[in-house]
Coordinates of C-alpha atoms and ligand atoms in Angstrom, one line a residue:
X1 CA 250.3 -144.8 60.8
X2 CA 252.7 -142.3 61.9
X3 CA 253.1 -138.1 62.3
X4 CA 254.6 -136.6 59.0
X5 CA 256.9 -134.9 61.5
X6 CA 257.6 -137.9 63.4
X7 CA 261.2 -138.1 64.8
X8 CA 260.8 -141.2 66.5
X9 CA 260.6 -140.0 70.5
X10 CA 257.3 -140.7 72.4
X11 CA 254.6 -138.4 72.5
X12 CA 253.9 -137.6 75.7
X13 CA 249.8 -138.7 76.0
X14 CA 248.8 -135.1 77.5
X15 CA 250.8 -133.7 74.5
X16 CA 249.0 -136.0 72.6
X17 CA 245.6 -135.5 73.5
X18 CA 246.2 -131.8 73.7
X19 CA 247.9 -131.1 70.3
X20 CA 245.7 -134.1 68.5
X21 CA 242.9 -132.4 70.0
X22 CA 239.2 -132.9 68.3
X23 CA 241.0 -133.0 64.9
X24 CA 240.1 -136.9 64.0
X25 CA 236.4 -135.9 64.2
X26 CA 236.6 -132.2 63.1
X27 CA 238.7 -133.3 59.9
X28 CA 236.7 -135.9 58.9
X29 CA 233.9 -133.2 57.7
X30 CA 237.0 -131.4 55.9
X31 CA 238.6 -134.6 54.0
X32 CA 236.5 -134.5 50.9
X33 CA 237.5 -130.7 50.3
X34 CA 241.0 -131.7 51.0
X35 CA 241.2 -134.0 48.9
X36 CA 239.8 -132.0 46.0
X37 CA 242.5 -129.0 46.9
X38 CA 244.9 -132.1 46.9
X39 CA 243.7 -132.8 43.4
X40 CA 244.2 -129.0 41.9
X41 CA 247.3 -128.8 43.5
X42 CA 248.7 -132.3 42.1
X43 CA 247.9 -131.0 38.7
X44 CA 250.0 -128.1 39.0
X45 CA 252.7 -130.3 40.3
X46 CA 252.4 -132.7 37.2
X47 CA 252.6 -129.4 35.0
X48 CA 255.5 -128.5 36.6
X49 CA 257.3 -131.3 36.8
X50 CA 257.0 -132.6 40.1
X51 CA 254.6 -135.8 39.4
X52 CA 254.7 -137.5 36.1
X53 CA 251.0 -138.0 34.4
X54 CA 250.9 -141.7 35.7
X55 CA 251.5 -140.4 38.7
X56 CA 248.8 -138.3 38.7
X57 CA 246.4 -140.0 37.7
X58 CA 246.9 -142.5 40.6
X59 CA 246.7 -139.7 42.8
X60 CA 243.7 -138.3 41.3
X61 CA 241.9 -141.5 41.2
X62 CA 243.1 -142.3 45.1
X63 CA 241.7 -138.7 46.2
X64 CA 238.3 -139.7 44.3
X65 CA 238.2 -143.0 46.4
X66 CA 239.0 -141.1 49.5
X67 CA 236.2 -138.5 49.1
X68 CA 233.8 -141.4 48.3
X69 CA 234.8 -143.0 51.4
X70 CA 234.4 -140.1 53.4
X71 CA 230.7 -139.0 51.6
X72 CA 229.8 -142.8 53.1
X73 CA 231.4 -141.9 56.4
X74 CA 233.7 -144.6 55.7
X75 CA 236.9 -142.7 55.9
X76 CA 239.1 -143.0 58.9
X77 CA 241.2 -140.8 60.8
X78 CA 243.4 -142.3 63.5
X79 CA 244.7 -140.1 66.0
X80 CA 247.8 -141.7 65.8
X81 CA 247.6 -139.8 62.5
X82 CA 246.8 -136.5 64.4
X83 CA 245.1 -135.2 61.5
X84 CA 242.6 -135.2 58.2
X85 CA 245.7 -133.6 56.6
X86 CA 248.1 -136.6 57.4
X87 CA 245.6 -139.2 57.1
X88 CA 245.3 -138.4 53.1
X89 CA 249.1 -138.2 52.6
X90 CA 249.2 -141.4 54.8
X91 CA 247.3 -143.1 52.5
X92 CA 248.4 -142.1 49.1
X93 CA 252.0 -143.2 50.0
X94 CA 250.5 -146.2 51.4
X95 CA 248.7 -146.9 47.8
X96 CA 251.0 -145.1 45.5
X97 CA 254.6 -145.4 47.2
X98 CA 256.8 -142.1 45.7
X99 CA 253.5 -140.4 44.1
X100 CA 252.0 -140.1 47.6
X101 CA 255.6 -138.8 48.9
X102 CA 255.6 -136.4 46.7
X103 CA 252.0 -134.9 47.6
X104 CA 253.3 -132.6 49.8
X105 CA 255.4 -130.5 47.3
X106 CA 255.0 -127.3 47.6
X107 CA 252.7 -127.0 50.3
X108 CA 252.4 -127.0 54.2
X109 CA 249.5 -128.4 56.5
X110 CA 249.0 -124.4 57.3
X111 CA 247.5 -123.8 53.4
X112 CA 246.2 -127.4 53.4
X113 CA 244.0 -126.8 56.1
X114 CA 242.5 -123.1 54.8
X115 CA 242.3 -124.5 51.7
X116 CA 239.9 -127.0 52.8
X117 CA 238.2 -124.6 55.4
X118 CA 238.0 -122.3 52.6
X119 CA 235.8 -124.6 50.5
X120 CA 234.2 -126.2 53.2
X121 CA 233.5 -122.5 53.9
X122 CA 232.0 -120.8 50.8
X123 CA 229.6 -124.4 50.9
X124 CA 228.2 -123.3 53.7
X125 CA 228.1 -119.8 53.4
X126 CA 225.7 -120.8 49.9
X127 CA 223.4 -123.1 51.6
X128 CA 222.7 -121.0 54.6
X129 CA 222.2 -117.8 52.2
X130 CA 220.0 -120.4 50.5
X131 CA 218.3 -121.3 53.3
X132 CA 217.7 -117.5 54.7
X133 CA 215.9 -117.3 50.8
X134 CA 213.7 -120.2 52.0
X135 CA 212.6 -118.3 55.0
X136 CA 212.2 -115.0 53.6
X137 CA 210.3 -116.3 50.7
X138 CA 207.7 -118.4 53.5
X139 CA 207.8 -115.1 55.4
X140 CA 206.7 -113.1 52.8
X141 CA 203.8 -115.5 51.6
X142 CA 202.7 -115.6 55.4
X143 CA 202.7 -111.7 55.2
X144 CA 200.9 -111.0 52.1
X145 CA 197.8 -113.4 53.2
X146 CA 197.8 -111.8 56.6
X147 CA 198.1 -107.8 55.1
X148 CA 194.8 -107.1 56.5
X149 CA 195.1 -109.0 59.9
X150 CA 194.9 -106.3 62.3
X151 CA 196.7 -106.8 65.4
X152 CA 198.1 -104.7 68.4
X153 CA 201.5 -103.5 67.8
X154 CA 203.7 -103.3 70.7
X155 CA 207.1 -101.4 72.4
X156 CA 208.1 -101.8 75.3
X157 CA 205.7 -105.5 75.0
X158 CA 203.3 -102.5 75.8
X159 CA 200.2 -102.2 73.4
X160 CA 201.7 -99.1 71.1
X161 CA 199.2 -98.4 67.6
X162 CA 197.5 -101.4 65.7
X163 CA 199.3 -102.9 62.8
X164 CA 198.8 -106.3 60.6
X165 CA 200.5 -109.3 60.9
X166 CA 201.6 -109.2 57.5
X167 CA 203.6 -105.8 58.3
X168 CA 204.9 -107.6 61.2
X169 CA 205.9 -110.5 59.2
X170 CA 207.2 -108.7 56.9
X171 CA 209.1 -106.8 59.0
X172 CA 211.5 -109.9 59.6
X173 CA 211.7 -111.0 56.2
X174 CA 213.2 -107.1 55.6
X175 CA 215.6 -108.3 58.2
X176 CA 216.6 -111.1 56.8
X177 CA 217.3 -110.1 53.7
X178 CA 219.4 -107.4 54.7
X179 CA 221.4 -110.5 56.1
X180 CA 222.0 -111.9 52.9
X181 CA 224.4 -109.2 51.6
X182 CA 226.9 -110.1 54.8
X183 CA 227.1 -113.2 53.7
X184 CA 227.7 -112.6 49.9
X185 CA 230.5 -110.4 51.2
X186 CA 231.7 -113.0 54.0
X187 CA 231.9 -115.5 50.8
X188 CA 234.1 -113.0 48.3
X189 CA 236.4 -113.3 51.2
X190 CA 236.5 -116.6 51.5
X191 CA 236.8 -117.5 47.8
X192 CA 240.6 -116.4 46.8
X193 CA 242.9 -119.4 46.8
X194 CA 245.3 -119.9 49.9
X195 CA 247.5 -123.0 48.4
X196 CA 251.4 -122.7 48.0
X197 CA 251.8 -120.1 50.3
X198 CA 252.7 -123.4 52.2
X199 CA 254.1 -122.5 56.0
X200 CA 253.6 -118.4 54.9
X201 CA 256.7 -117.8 53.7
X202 CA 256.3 -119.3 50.1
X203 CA 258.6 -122.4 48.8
X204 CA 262.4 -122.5 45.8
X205 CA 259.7 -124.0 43.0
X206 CA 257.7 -122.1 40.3
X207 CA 254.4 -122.6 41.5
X208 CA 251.3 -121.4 39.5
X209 CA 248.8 -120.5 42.0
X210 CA 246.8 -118.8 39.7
X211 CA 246.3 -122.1 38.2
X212 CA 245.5 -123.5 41.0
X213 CA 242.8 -121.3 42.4
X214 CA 241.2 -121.1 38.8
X215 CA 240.6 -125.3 39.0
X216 CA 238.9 -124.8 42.2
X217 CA 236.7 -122.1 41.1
X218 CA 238.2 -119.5 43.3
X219 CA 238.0 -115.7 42.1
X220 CA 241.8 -115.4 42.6
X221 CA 244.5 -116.0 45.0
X222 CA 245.4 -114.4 48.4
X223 CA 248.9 -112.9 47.1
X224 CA 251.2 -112.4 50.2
X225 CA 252.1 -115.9 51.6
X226 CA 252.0 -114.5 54.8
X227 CA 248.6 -112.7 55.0
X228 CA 247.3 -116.1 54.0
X229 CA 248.1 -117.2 57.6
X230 CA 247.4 -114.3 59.0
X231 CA 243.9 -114.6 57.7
X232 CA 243.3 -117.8 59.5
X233 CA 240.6 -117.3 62.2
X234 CA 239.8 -113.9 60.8
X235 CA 238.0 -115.7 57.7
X236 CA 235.9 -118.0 59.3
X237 CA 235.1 -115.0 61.9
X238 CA 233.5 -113.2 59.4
X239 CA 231.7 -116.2 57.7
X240 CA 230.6 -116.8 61.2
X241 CA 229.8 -113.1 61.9
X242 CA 227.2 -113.5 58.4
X243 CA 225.7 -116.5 60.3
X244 CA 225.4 -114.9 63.7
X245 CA 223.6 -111.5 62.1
X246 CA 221.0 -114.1 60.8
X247 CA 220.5 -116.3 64.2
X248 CA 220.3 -112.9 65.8
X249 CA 217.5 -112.1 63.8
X250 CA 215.8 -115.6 63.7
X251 CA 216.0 -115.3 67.8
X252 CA 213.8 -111.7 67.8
X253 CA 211.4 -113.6 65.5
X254 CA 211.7 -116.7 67.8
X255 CA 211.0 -114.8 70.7
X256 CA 208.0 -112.7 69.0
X257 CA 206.7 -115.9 67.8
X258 CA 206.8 -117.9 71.9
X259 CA 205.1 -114.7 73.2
X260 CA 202.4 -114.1 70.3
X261 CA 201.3 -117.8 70.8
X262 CA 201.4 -117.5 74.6
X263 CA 198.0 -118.9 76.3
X264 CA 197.6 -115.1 77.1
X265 CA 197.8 -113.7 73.6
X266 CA 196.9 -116.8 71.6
X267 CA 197.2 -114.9 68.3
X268 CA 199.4 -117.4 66.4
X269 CA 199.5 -121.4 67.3
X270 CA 202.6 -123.4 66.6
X271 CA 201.8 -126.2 64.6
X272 CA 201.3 -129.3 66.5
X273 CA 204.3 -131.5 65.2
X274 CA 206.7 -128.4 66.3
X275 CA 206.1 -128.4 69.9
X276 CA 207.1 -130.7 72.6
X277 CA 204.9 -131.8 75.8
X278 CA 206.1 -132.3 79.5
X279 CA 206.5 -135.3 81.2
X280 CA 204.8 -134.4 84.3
X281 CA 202.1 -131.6 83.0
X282 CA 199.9 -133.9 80.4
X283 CA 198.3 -131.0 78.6
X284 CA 201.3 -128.9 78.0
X285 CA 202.5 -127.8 74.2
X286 CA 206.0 -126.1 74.6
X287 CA 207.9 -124.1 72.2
X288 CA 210.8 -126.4 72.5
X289 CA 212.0 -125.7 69.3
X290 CA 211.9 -121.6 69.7
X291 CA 213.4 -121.3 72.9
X292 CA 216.1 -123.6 71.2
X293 CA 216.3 -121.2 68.1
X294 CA 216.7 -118.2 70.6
X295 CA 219.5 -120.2 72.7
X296 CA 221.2 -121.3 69.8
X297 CA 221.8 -117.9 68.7
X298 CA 223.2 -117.2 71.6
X299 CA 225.8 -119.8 71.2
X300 CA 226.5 -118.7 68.6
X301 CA 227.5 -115.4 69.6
X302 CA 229.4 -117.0 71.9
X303 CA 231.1 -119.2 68.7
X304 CA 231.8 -115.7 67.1
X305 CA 232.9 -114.6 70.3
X306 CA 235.3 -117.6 70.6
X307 CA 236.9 -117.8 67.5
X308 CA 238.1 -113.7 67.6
X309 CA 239.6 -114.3 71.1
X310 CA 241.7 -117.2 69.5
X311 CA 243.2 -115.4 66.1
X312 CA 243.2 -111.4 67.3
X313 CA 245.7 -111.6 69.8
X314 CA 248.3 -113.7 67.5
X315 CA 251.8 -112.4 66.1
X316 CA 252.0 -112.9 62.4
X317 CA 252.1 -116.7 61.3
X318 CA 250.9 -120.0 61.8
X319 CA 250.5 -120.5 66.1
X320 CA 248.9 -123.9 66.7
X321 CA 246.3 -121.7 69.0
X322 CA 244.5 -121.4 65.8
X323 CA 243.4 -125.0 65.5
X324 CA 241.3 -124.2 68.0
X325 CA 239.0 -121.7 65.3
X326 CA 237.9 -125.3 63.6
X327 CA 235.1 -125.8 66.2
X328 CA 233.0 -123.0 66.4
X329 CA 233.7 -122.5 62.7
X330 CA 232.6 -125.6 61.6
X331 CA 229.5 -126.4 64.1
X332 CA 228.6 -122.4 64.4
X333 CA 227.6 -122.9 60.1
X334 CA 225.9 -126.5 61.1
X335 CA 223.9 -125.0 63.9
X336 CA 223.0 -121.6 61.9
X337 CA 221.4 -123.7 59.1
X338 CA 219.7 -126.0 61.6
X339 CA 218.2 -123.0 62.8
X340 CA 217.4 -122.0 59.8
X341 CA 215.7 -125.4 58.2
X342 CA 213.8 -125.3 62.3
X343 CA 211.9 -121.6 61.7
X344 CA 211.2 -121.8 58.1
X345 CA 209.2 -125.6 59.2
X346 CA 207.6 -123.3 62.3
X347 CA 207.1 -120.7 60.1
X348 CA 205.6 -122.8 57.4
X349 CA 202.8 -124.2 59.9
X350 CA 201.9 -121.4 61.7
X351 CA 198.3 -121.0 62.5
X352 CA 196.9 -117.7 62.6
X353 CA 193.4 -116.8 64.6
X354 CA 192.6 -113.6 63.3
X355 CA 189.9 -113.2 65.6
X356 CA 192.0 -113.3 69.2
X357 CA 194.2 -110.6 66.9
X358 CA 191.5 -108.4 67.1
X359 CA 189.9 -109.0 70.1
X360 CA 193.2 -108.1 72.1
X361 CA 193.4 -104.5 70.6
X362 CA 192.7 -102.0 73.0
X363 CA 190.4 -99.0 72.2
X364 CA 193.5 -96.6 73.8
X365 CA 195.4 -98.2 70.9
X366 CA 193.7 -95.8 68.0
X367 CA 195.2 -93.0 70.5
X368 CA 197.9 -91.4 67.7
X369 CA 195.9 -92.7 64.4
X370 CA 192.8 -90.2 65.8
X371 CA 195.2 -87.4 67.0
X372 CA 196.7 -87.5 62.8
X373 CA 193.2 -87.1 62.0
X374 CA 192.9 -84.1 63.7
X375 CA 196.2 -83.0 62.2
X376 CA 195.0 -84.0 58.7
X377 CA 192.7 -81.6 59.5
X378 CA 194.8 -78.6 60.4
X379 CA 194.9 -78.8 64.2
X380 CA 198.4 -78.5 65.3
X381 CA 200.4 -81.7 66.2
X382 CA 200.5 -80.9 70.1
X383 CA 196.8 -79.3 70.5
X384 CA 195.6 -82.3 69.4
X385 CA 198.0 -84.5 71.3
X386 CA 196.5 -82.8 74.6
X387 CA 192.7 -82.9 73.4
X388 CA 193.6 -87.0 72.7
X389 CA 195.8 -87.1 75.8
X390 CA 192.6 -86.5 77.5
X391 CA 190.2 -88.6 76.5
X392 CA 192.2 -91.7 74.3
X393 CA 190.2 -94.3 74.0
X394 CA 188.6 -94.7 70.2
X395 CA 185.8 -96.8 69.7
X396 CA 187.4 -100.2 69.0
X397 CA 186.2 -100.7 65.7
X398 CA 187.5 -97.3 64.7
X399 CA 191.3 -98.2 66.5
X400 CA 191.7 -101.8 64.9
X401 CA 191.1 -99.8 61.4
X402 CA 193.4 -97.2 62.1
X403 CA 196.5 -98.9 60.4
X404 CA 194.4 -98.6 56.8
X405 CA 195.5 -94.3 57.4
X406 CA 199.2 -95.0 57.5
X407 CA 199.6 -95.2 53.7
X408 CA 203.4 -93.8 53.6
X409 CA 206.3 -96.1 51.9
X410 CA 206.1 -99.1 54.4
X411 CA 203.7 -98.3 56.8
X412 CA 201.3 -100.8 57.0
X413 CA 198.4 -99.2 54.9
X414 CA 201.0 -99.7 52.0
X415 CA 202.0 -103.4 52.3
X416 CA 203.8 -104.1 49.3
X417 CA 206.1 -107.3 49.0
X418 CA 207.5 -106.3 46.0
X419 CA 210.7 -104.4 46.8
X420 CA 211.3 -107.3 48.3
X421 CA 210.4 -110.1 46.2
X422 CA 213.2 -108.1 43.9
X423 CA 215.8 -108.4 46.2
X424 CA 215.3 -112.4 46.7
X425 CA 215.1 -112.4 43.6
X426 CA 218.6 -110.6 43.0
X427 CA 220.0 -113.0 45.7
X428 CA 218.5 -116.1 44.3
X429 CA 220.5 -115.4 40.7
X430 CA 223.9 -114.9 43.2
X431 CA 223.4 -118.1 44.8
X432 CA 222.2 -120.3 41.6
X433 CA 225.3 -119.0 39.5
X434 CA 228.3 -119.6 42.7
X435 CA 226.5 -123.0 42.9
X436 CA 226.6 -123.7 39.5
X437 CA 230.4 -122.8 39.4
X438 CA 230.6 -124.9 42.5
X439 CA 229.5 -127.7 41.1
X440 CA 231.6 -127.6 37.8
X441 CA 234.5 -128.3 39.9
X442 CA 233.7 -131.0 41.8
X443 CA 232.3 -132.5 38.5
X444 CA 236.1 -131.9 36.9
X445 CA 237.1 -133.6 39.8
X446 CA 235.2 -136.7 39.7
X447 CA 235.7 -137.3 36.2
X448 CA 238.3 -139.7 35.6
X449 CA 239.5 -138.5 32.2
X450 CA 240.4 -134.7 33.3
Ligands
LIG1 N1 245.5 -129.3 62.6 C1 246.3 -128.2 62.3 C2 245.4 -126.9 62.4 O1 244.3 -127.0 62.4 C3 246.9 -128.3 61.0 C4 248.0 -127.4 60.7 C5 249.2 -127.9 61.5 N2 250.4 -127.1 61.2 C6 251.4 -127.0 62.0 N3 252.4 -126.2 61.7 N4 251.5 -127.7 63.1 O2 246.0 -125.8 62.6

């Protein structure tokens, strides 16, 4: 088919291949939201006059076949096209003659494309917060079995005072959860309505935008037409930012996890099914999948990273620079959830030998919990310091017990789950209801008689 902007002169092919860029491939995961922001928006055109109900209805039955299409991975998009954008008003005027040439009423590719980002977005913002509820919820399992596992604590990966595993574990379910809350914020930002602010600068019709963003299940509308494309790039940053806070965490728990199941420490063992062998060294289990979780973090920083260095530095409006946000936006939130789905399975299968837990503490290790025995007995805090100082090793017995005296609010003589359990249970009402409301439209939208 042809460019909607097409004015019958030659692409160059560099131009080509540069402008066209990874759009054909990158749209195709956007055409199903698209289409259903071409749906809300043909409505509004019908009740305004622009399409007549027949009219509609062809569209609206067109944009179902469309999404269908693309669901199956059936839907093309030919570079000749340049774009997912073009492709669907390609094809509507190709099925539906005037209706189709009328699609674009109102609007410009710049709100097409955030419109479909946008929902693309707040998708994947719920199934990754979904996903971090998984993980938290097998942390916290893992941690309340293991709540008497005593094991050396470490900083500086220096033995420091003995803890549990289930402290440790818990400690990264903590993290996680604080995560959660960046992405519930991430997705209010994302969920206000971008469409008719069409190139930024608003179009000579009475649009109802309201209307529009209430049929999508949006919370509102972004108001000023041209703070809609300044937003650009600076939404998906921050849905990315939610999803790099997270992979940062799940690479300190990827890295805690290679080194407590190192053939030196040996206090956890991957499962089996999770770890990859060599092709030369025939009795080697790697922690493939770790080392990827920990890498893939770190591209995703450099995702973040990538996406801010495209939209900061823009003047106000649409630049074609920010095309170039799609990428890291759209594979950043695939990889973060693939990380996700990978630790909660490692996670899941973890092995824990309680004994080698033990075994590894080091008598010096009950140092401080015998020093605060002192000072539970009156002795000041740096007498006893020196008198330990001098002589710290505890019997070993005595130092792997010493965690049971640390009974303050989450130390780990006072493992309790329960503040947390609360707050995944806070989130898990969040996600159920946006996903409920989520679904309601695309059920409007595939029902033939709406
Ligand atoms: N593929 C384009 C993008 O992602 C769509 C918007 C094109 N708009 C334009 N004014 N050329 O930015």
């Amino acid at each position: 088919m042809t460019r909607l902007w097409d004015r019958g002169t030659p692409l160059d092919t560099v131009v080509a291949r540069l402008t066209v860029g990874r759009d054909p491939e990158l749209d195709l995961r956007l055409v199903a939201h698209d289409a259903l922001a071409s749906a809300a928006h043909a409505e509004m055109l019908a009740a305004i006059g622009i399409l007549s109900a027949e009219e509609l209805a062809g569209v609206r039955a067109e944009l179902r076949t469309i999404v269908g299409e693309a669901l199956a991975g059936e839907f093309v998009i030919d570079p000749a096209d340049e774009d997912g954008h073009t492709a669907i008003e390609n094809r509507l005027t190709e099925r539906l003659g005037d209706a189709g040439r009328r699609i674009h009423t109102g609007r410009s590719r710049n709100d097409q494309v955030i419109a479909a980002l946008r929902l693309w977005g707040r998708e994947a913002l719920l199934s990754l917060h979904a996903e971090t509820r998984t993980l938290v919820e097998g942390l916290l399992e893992r941690a309340e079995a293991e709540r008497e596992t005593a094991v050396p604590g470490y900083s500086h990966t220096r033995q420091a005072m003995v803890t549990t595993l289930g402290h440790w574990l818990a400690a990264h379910a903590e993290s996680l959860l604080d995560d959660l809350p960046w992405i519930e914020r991430a997705y209010a930002h994302l969920n206000r309505s971008p469409l008719g602010s069409a190139s930024g600068f608003g179009v000579a019709l009475d649009l109802d935008r309201p209307g529009v963003a209430e049929s999508l299940g949006f919370d509102g509308v972004q108001a000023n037409t041209l703070a809609v494309q300044n937003d650009r790039g600076k939404s998906e940053w921050l849905a990315l930012g939610a999803a790099v806070a997270i992979a940062n965490d799940l690479g300190r728990l990827a890295g805690d996890l290679i080194w407590l199941s190192s053939d030196e420490l040996r206090f956890v063992k991957l499962p089996d099914a999770l770890t990859t062998g060599s092709s030369i060294m025939p009795q080697k289990r790697n922690p493939d999948v770790l080392e990827l979780v920990r890498a893939g973090a770190a591209a995703l920083r450099g995702h973040h990273a990538a996406i801010a260095g495209v939209y900061a530095p823009l003047a106000s409006g649409y630049h074609r620079d920010l095309q170039l946000t799609k990428a890291p936006f759209l594979e950043g939130m695939v990889l973060a959830a693939d990380l996700l789905q990978a630790t909660a399975a490692v996670v899941a299968g973890l092995e824990v030998d309680a004994d080698r837990c033990r075994e590894a503490i080091q008598p010096a290790t009950g140092a401080t919990d015998a020093l605060y025995a002192r000072v539970a007995r009156g002795e000041p805090f740096r007498s006893a310091y020196r008198a330990i100082a001098a002589r710290p090793e505890a019997p070993s017995s005595e130092a792997a017990e010493g965690w049971r005296s640390r009974r303050h609010l989450g130390a780990p003589g006072a493992f309790d789950a329960a503040p947390e359990r609360e707050r995944l249970e806070r989130a898990q009402a969040f996600g159920a209801a946006e996903r409920e409301r989520i679904e309601a439209v695309w059920q409007a939208f595939e029902s033939p008689s709406v």
